[in-house]
Coordinates of C-alpha atoms and ligand atoms in Angstrom, one line a residue:
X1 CA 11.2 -127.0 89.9
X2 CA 9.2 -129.6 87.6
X3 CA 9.1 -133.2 88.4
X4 CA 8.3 -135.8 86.0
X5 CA 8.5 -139.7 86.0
X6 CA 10.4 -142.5 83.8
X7 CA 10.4 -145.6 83.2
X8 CA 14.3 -145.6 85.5
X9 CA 12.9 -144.0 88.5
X10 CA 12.0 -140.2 89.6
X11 CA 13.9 -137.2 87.8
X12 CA 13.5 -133.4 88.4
X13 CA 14.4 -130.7 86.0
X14 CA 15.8 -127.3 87.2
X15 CA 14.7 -125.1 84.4
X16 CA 16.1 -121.4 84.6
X17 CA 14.1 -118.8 82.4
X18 CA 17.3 -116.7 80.6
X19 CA 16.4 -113.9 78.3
X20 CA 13.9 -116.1 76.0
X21 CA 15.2 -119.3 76.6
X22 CA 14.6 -122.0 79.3
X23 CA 17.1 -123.8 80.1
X24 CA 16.6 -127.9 81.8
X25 CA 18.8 -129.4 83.7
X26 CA 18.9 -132.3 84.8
X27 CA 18.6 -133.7 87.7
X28 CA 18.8 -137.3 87.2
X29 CA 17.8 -140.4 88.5
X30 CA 17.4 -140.2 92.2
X31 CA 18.8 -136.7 92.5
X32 CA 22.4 -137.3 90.7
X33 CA 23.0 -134.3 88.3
X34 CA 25.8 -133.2 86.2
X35 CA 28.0 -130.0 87.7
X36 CA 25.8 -127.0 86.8
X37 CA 26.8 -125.6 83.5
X38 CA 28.6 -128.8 82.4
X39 CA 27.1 -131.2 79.7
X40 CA 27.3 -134.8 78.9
X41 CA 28.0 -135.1 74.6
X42 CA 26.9 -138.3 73.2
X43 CA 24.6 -139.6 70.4
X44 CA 24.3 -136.6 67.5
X45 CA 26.1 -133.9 69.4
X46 CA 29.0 -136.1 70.2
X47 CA 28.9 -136.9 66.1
X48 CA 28.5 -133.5 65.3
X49 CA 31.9 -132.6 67.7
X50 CA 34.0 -135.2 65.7
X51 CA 32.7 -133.6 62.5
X52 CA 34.0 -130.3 63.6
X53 CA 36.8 -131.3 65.0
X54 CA 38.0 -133.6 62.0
X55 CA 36.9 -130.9 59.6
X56 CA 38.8 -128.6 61.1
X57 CA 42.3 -130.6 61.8
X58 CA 42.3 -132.4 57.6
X59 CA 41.6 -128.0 56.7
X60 CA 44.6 -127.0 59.6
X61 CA 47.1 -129.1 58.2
X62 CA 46.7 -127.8 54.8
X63 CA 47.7 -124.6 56.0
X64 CA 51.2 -125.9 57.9
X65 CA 49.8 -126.6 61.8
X66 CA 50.8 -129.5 63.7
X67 CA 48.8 -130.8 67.0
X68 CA 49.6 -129.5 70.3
X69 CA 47.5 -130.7 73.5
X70 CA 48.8 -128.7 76.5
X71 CA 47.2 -129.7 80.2
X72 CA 44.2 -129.0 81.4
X73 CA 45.6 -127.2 84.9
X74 CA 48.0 -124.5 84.7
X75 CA 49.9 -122.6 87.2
X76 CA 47.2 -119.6 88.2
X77 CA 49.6 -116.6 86.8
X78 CA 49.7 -118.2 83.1
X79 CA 46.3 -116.5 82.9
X80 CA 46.4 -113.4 85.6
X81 CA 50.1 -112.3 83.9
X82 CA 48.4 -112.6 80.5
X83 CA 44.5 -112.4 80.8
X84 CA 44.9 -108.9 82.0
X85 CA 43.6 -108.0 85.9
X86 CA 40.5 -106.3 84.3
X87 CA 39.3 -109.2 82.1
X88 CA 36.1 -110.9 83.0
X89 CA 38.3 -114.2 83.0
X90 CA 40.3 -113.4 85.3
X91 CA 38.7 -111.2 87.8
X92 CA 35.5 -113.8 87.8
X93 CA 35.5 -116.7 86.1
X94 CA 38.4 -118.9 86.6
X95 CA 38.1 -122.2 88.7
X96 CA 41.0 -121.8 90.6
X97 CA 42.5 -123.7 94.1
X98 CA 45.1 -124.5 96.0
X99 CA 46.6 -128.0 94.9
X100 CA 47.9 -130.5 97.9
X101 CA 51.6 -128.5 97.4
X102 CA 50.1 -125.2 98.2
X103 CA 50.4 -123.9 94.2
X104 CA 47.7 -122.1 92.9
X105 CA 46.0 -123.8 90.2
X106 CA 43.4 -122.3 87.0
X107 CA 41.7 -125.2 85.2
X108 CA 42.0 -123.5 81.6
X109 CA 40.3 -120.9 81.0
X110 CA 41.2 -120.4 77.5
X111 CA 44.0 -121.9 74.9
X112 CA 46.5 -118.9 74.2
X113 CA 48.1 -118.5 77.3
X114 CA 48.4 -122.1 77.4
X115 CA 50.2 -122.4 74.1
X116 CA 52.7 -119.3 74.7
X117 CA 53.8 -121.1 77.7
X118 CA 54.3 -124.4 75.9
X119 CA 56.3 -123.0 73.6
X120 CA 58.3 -121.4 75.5
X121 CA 59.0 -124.3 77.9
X122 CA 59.8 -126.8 75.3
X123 CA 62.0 -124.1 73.5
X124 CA 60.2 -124.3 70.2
X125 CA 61.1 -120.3 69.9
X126 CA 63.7 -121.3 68.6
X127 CA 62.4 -122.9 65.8
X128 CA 59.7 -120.2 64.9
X129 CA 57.5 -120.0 62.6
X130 CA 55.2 -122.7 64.9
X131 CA 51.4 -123.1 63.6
X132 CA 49.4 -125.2 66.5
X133 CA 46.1 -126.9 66.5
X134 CA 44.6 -127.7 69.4
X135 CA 41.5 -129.0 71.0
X136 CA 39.7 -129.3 74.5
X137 CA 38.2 -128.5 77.3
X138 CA 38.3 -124.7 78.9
X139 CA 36.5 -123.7 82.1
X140 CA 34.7 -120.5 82.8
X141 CA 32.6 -120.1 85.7
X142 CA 29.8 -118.1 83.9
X143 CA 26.2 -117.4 84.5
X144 CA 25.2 -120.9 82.1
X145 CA 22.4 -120.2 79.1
X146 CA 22.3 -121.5 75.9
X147 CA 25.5 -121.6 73.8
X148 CA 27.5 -120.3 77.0
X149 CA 28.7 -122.7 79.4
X150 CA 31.3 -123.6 82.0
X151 CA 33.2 -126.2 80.1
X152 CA 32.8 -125.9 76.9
X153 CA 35.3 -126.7 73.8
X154 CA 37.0 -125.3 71.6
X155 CA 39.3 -125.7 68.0
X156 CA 41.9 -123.7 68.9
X157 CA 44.9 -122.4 66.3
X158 CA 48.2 -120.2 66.8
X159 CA 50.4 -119.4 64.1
X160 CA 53.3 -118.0 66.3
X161 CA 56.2 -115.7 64.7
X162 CA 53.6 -114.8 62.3
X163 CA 55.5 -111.7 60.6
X164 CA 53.2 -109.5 58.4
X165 CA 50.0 -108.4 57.7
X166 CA 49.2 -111.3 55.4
X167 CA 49.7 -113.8 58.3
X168 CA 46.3 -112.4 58.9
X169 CA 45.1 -113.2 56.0
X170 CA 45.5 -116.6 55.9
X171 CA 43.8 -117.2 59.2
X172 CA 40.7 -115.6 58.2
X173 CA 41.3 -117.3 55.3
X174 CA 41.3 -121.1 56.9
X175 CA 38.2 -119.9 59.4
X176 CA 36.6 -118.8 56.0
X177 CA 37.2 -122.2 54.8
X178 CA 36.3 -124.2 57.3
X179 CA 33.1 -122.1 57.9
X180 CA 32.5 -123.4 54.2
X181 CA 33.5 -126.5 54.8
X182 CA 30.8 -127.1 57.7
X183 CA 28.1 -125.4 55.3
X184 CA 27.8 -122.4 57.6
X185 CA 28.9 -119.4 55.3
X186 CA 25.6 -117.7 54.9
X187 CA 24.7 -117.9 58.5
X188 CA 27.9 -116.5 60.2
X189 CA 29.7 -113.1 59.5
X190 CA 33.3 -111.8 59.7
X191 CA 33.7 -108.4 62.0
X192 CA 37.1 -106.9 62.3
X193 CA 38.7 -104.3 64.1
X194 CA 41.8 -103.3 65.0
X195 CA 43.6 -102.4 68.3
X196 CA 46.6 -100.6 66.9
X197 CA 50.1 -101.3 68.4
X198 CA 51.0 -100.5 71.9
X199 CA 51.7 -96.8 71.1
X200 CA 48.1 -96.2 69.2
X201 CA 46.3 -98.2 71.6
X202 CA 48.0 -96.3 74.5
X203 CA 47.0 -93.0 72.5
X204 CA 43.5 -94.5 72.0
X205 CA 42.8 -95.5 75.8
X206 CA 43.9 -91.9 77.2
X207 CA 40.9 -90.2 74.7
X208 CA 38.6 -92.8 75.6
X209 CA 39.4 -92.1 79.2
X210 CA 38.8 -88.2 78.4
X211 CA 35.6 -88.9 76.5
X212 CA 34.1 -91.1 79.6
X213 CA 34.9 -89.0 82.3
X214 CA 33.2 -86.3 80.5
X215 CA 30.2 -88.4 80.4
X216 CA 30.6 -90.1 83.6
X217 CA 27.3 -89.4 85.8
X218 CA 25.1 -90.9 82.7
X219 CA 27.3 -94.1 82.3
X220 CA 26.7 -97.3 84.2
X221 CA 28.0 -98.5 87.2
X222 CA 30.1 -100.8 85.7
X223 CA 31.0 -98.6 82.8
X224 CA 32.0 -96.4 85.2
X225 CA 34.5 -98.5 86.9
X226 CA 36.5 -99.5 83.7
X227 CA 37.0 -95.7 83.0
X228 CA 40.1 -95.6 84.9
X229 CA 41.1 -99.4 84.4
X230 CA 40.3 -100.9 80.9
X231 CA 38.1 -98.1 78.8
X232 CA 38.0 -99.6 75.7
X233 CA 35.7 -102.7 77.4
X234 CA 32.9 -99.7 77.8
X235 CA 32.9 -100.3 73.6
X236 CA 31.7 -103.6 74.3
X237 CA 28.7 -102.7 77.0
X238 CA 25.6 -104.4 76.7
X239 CA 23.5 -102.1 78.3
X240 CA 21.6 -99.6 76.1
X241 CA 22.1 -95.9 77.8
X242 CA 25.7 -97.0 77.6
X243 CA 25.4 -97.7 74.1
X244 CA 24.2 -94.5 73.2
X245 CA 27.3 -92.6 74.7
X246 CA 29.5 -95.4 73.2
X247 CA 28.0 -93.9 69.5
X248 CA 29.6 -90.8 69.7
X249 CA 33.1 -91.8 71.4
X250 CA 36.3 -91.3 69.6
X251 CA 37.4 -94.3 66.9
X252 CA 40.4 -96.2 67.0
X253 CA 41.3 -95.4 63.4
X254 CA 41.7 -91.7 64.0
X255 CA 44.5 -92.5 67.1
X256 CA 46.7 -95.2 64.7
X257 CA 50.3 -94.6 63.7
X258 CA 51.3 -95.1 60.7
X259 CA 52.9 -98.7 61.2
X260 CA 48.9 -99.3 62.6
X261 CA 47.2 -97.9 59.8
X262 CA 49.2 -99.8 57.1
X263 CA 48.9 -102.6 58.8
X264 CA 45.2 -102.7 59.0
X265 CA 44.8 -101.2 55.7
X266 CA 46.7 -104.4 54.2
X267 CA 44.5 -106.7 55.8
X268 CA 41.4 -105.0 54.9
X269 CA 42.7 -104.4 51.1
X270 CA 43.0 -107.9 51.1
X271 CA 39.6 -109.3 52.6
X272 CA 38.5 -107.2 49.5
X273 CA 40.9 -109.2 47.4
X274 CA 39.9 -112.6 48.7
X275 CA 36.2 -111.7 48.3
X276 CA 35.6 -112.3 51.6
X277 CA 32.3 -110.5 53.0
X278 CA 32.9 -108.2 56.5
X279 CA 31.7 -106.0 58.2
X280 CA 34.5 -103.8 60.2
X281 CA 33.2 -103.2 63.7
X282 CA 35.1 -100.7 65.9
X283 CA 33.1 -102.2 68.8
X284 CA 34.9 -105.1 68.9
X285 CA 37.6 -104.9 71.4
X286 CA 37.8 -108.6 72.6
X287 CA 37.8 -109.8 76.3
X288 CA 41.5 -110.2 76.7
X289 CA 44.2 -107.6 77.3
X290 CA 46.7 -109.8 75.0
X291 CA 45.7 -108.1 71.3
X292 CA 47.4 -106.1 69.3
X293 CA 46.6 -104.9 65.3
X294 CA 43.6 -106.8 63.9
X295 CA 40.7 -108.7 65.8
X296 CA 37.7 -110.1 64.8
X297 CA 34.7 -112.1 65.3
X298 CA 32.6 -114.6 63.2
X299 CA 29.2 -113.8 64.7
X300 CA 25.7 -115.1 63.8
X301 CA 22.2 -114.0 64.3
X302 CA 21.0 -117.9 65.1
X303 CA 21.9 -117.7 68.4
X304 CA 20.6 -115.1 70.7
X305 CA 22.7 -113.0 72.7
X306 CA 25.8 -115.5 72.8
X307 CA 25.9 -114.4 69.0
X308 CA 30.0 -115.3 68.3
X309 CA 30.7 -118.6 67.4
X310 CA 34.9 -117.9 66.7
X311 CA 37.1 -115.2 67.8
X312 CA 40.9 -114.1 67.3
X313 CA 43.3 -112.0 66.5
X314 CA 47.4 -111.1 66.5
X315 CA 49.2 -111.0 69.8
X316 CA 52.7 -109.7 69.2
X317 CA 53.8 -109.1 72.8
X318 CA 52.3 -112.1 74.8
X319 CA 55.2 -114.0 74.7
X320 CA 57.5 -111.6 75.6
X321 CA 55.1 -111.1 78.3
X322 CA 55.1 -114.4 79.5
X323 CA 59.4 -114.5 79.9
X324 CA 60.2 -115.2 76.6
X325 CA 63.2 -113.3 75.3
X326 CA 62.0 -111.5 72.2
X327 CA 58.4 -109.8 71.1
X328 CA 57.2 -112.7 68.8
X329 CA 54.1 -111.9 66.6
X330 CA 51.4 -114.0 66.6
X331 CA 47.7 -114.8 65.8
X332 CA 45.1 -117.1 66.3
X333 CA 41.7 -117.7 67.0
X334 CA 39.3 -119.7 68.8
X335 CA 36.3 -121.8 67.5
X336 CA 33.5 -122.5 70.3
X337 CA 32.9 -126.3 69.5
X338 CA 29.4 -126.2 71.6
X339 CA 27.7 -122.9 69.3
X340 CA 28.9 -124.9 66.0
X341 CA 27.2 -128.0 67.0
X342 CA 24.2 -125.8 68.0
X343 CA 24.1 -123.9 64.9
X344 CA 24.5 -127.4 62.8
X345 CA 21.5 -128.5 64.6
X346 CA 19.5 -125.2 64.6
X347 CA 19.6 -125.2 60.6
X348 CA 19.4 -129.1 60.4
X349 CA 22.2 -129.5 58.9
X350 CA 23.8 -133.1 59.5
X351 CA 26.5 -133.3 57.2
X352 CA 28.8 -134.8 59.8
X353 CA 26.7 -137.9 60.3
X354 CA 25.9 -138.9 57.0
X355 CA 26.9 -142.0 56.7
X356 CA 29.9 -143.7 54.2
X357 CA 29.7 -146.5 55.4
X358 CA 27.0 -149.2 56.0
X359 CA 26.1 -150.6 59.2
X360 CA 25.4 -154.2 59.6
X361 CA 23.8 -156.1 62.6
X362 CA 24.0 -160.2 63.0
X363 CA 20.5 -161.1 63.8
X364 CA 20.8 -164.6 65.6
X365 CA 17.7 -166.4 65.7
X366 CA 18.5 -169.0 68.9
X367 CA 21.2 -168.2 71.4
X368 CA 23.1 -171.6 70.5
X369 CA 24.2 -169.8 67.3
X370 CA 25.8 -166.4 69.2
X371 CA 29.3 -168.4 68.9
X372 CA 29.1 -168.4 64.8
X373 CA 28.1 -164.9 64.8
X374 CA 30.4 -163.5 66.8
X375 CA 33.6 -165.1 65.3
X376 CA 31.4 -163.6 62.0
X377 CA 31.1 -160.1 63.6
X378 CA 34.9 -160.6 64.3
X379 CA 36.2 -161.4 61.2
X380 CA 33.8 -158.2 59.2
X381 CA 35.5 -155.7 61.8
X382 CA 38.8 -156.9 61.9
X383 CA 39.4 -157.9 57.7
X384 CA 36.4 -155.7 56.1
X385 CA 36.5 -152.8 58.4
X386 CA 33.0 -152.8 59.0
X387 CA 30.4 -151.5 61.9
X388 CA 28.7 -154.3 63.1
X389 CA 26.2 -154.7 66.0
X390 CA 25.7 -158.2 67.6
X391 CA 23.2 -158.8 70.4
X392 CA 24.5 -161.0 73.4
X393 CA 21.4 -160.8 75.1
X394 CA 20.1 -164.3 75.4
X395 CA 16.4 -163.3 75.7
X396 CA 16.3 -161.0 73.0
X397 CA 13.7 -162.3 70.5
X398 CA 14.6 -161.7 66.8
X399 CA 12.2 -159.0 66.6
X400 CA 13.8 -157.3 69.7
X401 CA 17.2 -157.3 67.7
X402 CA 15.3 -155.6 64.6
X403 CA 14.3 -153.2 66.6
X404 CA 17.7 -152.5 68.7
X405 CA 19.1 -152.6 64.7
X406 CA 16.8 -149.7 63.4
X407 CA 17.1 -147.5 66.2
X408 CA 21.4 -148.2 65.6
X409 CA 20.6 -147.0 61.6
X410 CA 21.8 -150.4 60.8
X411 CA 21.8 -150.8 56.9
X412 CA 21.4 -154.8 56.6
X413 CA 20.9 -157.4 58.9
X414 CA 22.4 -160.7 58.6
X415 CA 20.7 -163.8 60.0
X416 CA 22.1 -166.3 61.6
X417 CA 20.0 -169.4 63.0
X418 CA 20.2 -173.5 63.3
X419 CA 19.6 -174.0 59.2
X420 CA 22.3 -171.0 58.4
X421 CA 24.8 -172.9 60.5
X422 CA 24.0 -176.1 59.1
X423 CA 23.8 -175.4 55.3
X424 CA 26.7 -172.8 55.0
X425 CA 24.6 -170.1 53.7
X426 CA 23.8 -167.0 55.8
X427 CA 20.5 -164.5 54.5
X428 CA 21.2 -160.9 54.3
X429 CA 18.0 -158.2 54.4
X430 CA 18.2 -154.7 53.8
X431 CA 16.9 -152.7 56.3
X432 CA 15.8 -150.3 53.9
X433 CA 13.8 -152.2 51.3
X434 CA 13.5 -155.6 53.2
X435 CA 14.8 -157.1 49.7
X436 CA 16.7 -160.3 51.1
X437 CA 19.2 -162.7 49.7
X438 CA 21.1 -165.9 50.2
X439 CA 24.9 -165.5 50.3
X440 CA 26.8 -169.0 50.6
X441 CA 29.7 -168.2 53.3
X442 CA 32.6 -169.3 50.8
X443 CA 30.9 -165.8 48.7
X444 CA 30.5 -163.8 51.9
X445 CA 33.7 -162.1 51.0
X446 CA 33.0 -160.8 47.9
X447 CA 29.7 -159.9 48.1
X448 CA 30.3 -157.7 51.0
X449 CA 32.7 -156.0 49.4
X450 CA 30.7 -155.4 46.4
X451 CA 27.9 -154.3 48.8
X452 CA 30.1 -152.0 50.8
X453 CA 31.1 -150.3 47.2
X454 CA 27.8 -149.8 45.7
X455 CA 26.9 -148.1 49.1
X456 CA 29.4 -145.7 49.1
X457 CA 28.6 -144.5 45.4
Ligands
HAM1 P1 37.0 -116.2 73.1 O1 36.3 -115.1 72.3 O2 37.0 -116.0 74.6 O3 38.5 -116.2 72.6 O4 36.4 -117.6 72.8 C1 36.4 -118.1 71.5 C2 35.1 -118.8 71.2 O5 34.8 -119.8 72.3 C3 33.8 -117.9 71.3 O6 33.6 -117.2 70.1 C4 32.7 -118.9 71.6 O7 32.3 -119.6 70.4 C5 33.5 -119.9 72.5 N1 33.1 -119.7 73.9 C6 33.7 -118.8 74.7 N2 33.1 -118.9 76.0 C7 32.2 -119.9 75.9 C8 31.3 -120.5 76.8 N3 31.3 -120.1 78.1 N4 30.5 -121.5 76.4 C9 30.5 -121.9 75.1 N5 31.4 -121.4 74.2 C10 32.2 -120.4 74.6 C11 39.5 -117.0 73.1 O8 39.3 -117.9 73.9 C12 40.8 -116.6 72.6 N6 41.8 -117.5 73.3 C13 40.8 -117.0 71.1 C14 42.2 -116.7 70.4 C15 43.1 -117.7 70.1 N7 42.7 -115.5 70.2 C16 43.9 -115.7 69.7 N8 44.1 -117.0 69.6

């Protein structure tokens, strides 16, 4: 525990030493903190977040999704009927509690399970295809480093009653797009898998299970206990010696049938076709026991060990699963909002808050003249659309304001004092040059405008 001093009072950081990385939290004035593992988003990250998520929503509905927000709690066995028993999720993870009714309640772990129950409680199966967007808050209750935490948010999309193999396709094809689209295509890379259907992956599991057993006294404890349970998660170990028996166990690809096999072959054929760069990874199984036929993650180097920033893939029995009357194929993937914003920052790149518009600020030289500049600072936000900072404070000095103005990356300042008032003419300075000018009110209009449009060019 470090302490150090502000200017508002006494605050300790907690820093935790994780692999290379330290992470702070803090502690806050006087001892209030934030729930471990939870942050605050404001200033650039908060930016950043509305850059992703508006990048991603004007990309979604190109491809035919509409928004879905689905609530936060859920009825506990949403996630334990579809997680699977064996998932981390589920067997550690979840916050989950009684509610005042005596119902057992899972704050969201994830979005899928959330969706496939929304649409079969509002009926939409029975207009299928349904593509939904969505975006929030989940809750895992994980060991907290950087890039993992216990809420965290996500850009979440399901195409469900997606039929074939090229359903796929396009949602690789909108993640490539949007990975573009946020400047991150060199830095993040597409690994796919499959799963097989139920059949291969049945076929698949009992080998595995073979293959483990025979190697059981030099696996890890907790490889060993998923030999029995869930043997493809062993694919996934992190832990080296593990690794090295993971090399040599049997592949997927020699255990699919043939519906399997074309269906994976079509997908890859067409990554080819699309020109978009993978790398196929029979390690990747995924966390969740929903997945069926293709998975995949977009993963990056940038940020240590928490190295995937989205990951998806087709579901065709969840819903049936859930109670819904039919097997309805799906697909969809998940886009960790938190890692993207990390990754934007890592390589610098801003994009989201580059400015359009100007910012403006009504400097007001004497505090008599805060009545004229606000119904000013009225009329630019309500008829010219603009941003404009105005400070109420009667003892800030006009250098105070300036100062408040550059650290808001206010574009011009517009004074407003005893001779303004009086003559009808208000002085405008940009920030950037300090180049001032005189602009009569009756002009105000126009010049603004004109000011507004040369800015934006
Ligand atoms: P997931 O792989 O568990 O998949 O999560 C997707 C993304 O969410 C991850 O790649 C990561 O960027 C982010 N993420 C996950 N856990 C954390 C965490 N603790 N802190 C910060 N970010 C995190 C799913 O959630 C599936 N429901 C995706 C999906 C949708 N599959 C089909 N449809």
């Amino acid at each position: 525990m470090y302490c150090v001093y502000c200017s508002g009072g006494n605050v300790n950081i907690d820093t935790y030493r994780i692999g290379t990385y330290r992470l702070v939290y803090n502690m806050g004035v006087n001892g209030l903190r934030n729930v471990r593992g939870m942050q605050d988003l404001y200033g650039q990250k908060m930016e950043l977040f509305h850059f992703v998520k508006n990048t991603a929503w004007s990309l979604a509905k190109c491809y035919g999704y509409s928004m879905l927000d689905t609530p936060i709690l859920e009825y506990s066995d949403i996630f334990t009927k579809t997680l699977g028993e064996t998932s981390d999720i589920v067997n550690k993870e979840t916050y989950t509690f009684q509610d005042k009714d005596g119902r057992c309640i899972t704050m969201r772990p994830e979005f899928t399970a959330s969706v496939a129950r929304a649409i079969i409680t509002n009926g939409l199966t029975q207009t299928l295809p349904q593509k939904l967007f969505s975006c929030g808050p989940l809750f895992r209750h994980e060991r907290p480093q950087k890039g993992r935490y216990r809420q965290f948010h996500q850009i979440n999309c399901e195409f469900i009653g997606a039929m074939g193999p090229s359903a796929d396709v396009e949602t690789i094809l909108l993640i490539q797009a949007l990975v573009t689209e946020l400047g991150l295509s060199k830095h993040i890379t597409l690994e796919v898998n499959t799963l097989g259907d139920g059949e291969s992956r049945a076929r698949y599991k009992a080998a595995l299970t073979c293959y483990f057993r025979d190697h059981y006294s030099s696996l890890s404890d907790d490889s060993r206990a998923k030999i029995e349970t869930n043997p493809l998660r062993i694919l996934d170990t992190k832990i080296d010696d593990d690794k090295k028996i993971v090399a040599h166990a049997p592949k997927i690809t020699s255990y699919l049938n043939d519906i399997s096999k074309n269906h994976y072959d079509y997908v890859i054929s067409a990554l080819h076709t699309y020109q978009i760069e993978h790398k196929i990874n029979d390690k990747i199984v995924r966390g969740l026991d929903y997945y069926t036929h293709t998975v995949f993650e977009f993963t990056t180097n940038l940020l240590g060990s928490q190295s995937a920033v989205i990951g998806g893939g087709r579901y065709d029995k969840l819903i049936a699963l859930m109670g819904g009357v039919d097997d309805i194929p799906s697909i969809g993937f998940g886009l960790g909002i938190e890692r993207i914003i990390e990754l934007l920052l890592c390589l610098d790149l801003k994009k989201g808050i580059t400015k359009i518009e100007p910012i403006f600020a009504i400097i007001t030289v004497g505090y008599t003249e805060t009545c004229t500049a606000l119904a000013l600072a009225t009329k630019l936000r309500n008829q010219h659309n603009l941003i404009v900072f105005l400070d109420h404070n009667p003892q800030s000095s006009v250098k105070k304001q300036l100062q408040k103005a550059s650290r808001n990356n206010v574009d011009y300042a517009i004074f407003i004092g005893p001779e303004e008032v009086q003559s009808g003419i208000v002085k405008i300075r940009s920030m950037l040059s300090g180049d001032e000018i005189s602009v009569p009110n009756t002009d105000l209009d126009v010049y603004l405008h004109s000011l507004v449009q040369a800015y934006k060019k």
